[in-house]
């Protein structure tokens, strides 16, 4: 009885559930799961990394320690995106695309350096930490070695990550494993991640955000949601991520995003809590 009575006080003492810092989303989901998996899925090019970087950026700016594993976006491009986010309310705004394509002005070049300094100073002052790990320095040939690398990063800084972002799970298929079927292999890795986020850093645990592509049926639903009459609602549910069933079987929070070219030009994204 005493063990059960103490469950909440122990849970509360160590609780590190994180907001997305996107108010309409947080009003619905509360926080991303502590010691559990959260999922953000979207079509290719519809803002998965933008969403995840935003979450990581605001978490770090508010004192959280974040490890962001990018299988696709190189280290420099990630920081170009962060500097662009930071510039949104500044006099000199910088588009990440201009940085990536080297079409900035001299004024923007100087602003970029200034903004990066300010971001890093703010994160440091808040007690936060943002660790961007691309494949040039975070590659691992197997899933156990990937998890060991995450543990090693926590050991190096003597502090677990409050949030680990995997961008994205579809790329886990490149890891070597005795299982040859790609879908089964990635599903097994997601199940293992569920255990990992609970046992991480000697049981400290972490919030784990997995990014994923939606499947083809989901593409039709999402496109239909833009064209249907406003009175007819398209149901965005777990069938949208059924390629890897572990994503909805193990996750405590699943979000599906949609931001086509028109939406992006307007700076908007639709997010569906599943």
Short mmCIF file of N, CA, C and O in Angstrom, two decimals, residues 22-30 39-41 51 222 234-238 240-241 252-258 270-274:
data_model
loop_
_atom_site.label_atom_id
_atom_site.label_comp_id
_atom_site.label_asym_id
_atom_site.label_seq_id
_atom_site.Cartn_x
_atom_site.Cartn_y
_atom_site.Cartn_z
N UNK A 22 3.58 25.50 -28.50
CA UNK A 22 2.59 25.95 -29.47
C UNK A 22 1.26 25.90 -28.74
O UNK A 22 0.70 24.83 -28.51
N UNK A 23 0.76 27.05 -28.32
CA UNK A 23 -0.34 27.10 -27.36
C UNK A 23 -1.58 26.30 -27.79
O UNK A 23 -2.13 25.56 -26.97
N UNK A 24 -2.05 26.43 -29.03
CA UNK A 24 -3.25 25.65 -29.40
C UNK A 24 -3.03 24.15 -29.26
O UNK A 24 -3.97 23.41 -28.94
N UNK A 25 -1.81 23.69 -29.51
CA UNK A 25 -1.50 22.26 -29.36
C UNK A 25 -1.45 21.89 -27.89
O UNK A 25 -2.05 20.90 -27.45
N UNK A 26 -0.74 22.69 -27.09
CA UNK A 26 -0.60 22.38 -25.66
C UNK A 26 -1.93 22.44 -24.93
O UNK A 26 -2.15 21.73 -23.95
N UNK A 27 -2.85 23.30 -25.40
CA UNK A 27 -4.17 23.38 -24.79
C UNK A 27 -4.92 22.06 -24.94
O UNK A 27 -5.79 21.73 -24.12
N UNK A 28 -4.57 21.30 -25.99
CA UNK A 28 -5.25 20.02 -26.24
C UNK A 28 -4.50 18.86 -25.60
O UNK A 28 -5.11 18.01 -24.93
N UNK A 29 -3.17 18.80 -25.78
CA UNK A 29 -2.42 17.61 -25.33
C UNK A 29 -1.81 17.77 -23.94
O UNK A 29 -1.39 16.79 -23.34
N UNK A 30 -1.75 19.01 -23.43
CA UNK A 30 -1.08 19.24 -22.14
C UNK A 30 0.42 19.28 -22.35
O UNK A 30 0.98 20.31 -22.67
N UNK A 39 4.75 11.26 -31.06
CA UNK A 39 4.98 11.12 -32.50
C UNK A 39 4.45 12.34 -33.23
O UNK A 39 3.36 12.83 -32.93
N UNK A 40 5.25 12.84 -34.17
CA UNK A 40 4.76 13.85 -35.10
C UNK A 40 4.98 13.32 -36.51
O UNK A 40 6.11 13.05 -36.91
N UNK A 41 3.88 13.14 -37.23
CA UNK A 41 3.94 12.59 -38.58
C UNK A 41 3.38 13.60 -39.58
O UNK A 41 2.45 14.34 -39.27
N UNK A 51 8.63 21.70 -37.30
CA UNK A 51 7.88 21.52 -36.05
C UNK A 51 8.82 21.05 -34.94
O UNK A 51 8.85 21.63 -33.84
N UNK A 222 -5.44 14.02 -46.05
CA UNK A 222 -4.96 15.37 -45.76
C UNK A 222 -5.25 16.33 -46.90
O UNK A 222 -5.65 17.48 -46.68
N UNK A 234 -12.81 15.48 -42.42
CA UNK A 234 -12.05 14.28 -42.75
C UNK A 234 -11.42 13.76 -41.46
O UNK A 234 -10.81 14.52 -40.72
N UNK A 235 -11.56 12.48 -41.21
CA UNK A 235 -11.06 11.90 -39.97
C UNK A 235 -9.57 11.55 -40.10
O UNK A 235 -9.19 10.70 -40.91
N UNK A 236 -8.76 12.26 -39.33
CA UNK A 236 -7.32 11.97 -39.28
C UNK A 236 -7.08 11.10 -38.04
O UNK A 236 -7.18 11.57 -36.92
N UNK A 237 -6.79 9.82 -38.27
CA UNK A 237 -6.68 8.89 -37.14
C UNK A 237 -5.42 8.03 -37.30
O UNK A 237 -4.55 8.31 -38.12
N UNK A 238 -5.34 6.95 -36.51
CA UNK A 238 -4.12 6.13 -36.51
C UNK A 238 -3.87 5.43 -37.83
O UNK A 238 -2.74 4.98 -38.08
N UNK A 240 -3.42 6.77 -40.43
CA UNK A 240 -2.47 7.63 -41.16
C UNK A 240 -1.02 7.22 -40.94
O UNK A 240 -0.14 7.58 -41.73
N UNK A 241 -0.75 6.45 -39.88
CA UNK A 241 0.63 6.05 -39.58
C UNK A 241 0.73 4.54 -39.42
O UNK A 241 1.59 4.03 -38.69
N UNK A 252 2.20 7.88 -26.46
CA UNK A 252 1.15 8.46 -25.62
C UNK A 252 0.56 9.71 -26.25
O UNK A 252 -0.46 10.22 -25.80
N UNK A 253 1.23 10.23 -27.28
CA UNK A 253 0.75 11.42 -27.98
C UNK A 253 1.11 11.29 -29.45
O UNK A 253 2.27 11.04 -29.79
N UNK A 254 0.12 11.43 -30.33
CA UNK A 254 0.37 11.37 -31.78
C UNK A 254 -0.24 12.61 -32.43
O UNK A 254 -1.43 12.91 -32.25
N UNK A 255 0.59 13.32 -33.18
CA UNK A 255 0.14 14.50 -33.92
C UNK A 255 0.45 14.30 -35.40
O UNK A 255 1.49 13.74 -35.74
N UNK A 256 -0.46 14.75 -36.25
CA UNK A 256 -0.25 14.71 -37.70
C UNK A 256 -0.27 16.13 -38.23
O UNK A 256 -1.18 16.90 -37.93
N UNK A 257 0.76 16.49 -38.99
CA UNK A 257 0.88 17.84 -39.52
C UNK A 257 0.64 17.90 -41.01
O UNK A 257 0.84 16.92 -41.73
N UNK A 258 0.21 19.08 -41.45
CA UNK A 258 -0.02 19.30 -42.88
C UNK A 258 0.26 20.76 -43.20
O UNK A 258 -0.32 21.66 -42.60
N UNK A 270 -1.34 23.08 -40.32
CA UNK A 270 -2.44 22.43 -39.59
C UNK A 270 -1.86 21.25 -38.81
O UNK A 270 -1.07 20.47 -39.34
N UNK A 271 -2.28 21.13 -37.56
CA UNK A 271 -1.83 20.02 -36.72
C UNK A 271 -3.07 19.30 -36.18
O UNK A 271 -3.94 19.93 -35.56
N UNK A 272 -3.13 18.01 -36.45
CA UNK A 272 -4.27 17.20 -35.99
C UNK A 272 -3.85 16.30 -34.83
O UNK A 272 -3.00 15.42 -35.02
N UNK A 273 -4.37 16.48 -33.63
CA UNK A 273 -4.12 15.51 -32.56
C UNK A 273 -4.89 14.23 -32.86
O UNK A 273 -6.09 14.28 -33.15
N UNK A 274 -4.20 13.10 -32.85
CA UNK A 274 -4.84 11.83 -33.20
C UNK A 274 -5.31 11.15 -31.93
O UNK A 274 -4.51 10.96 -31.01
#
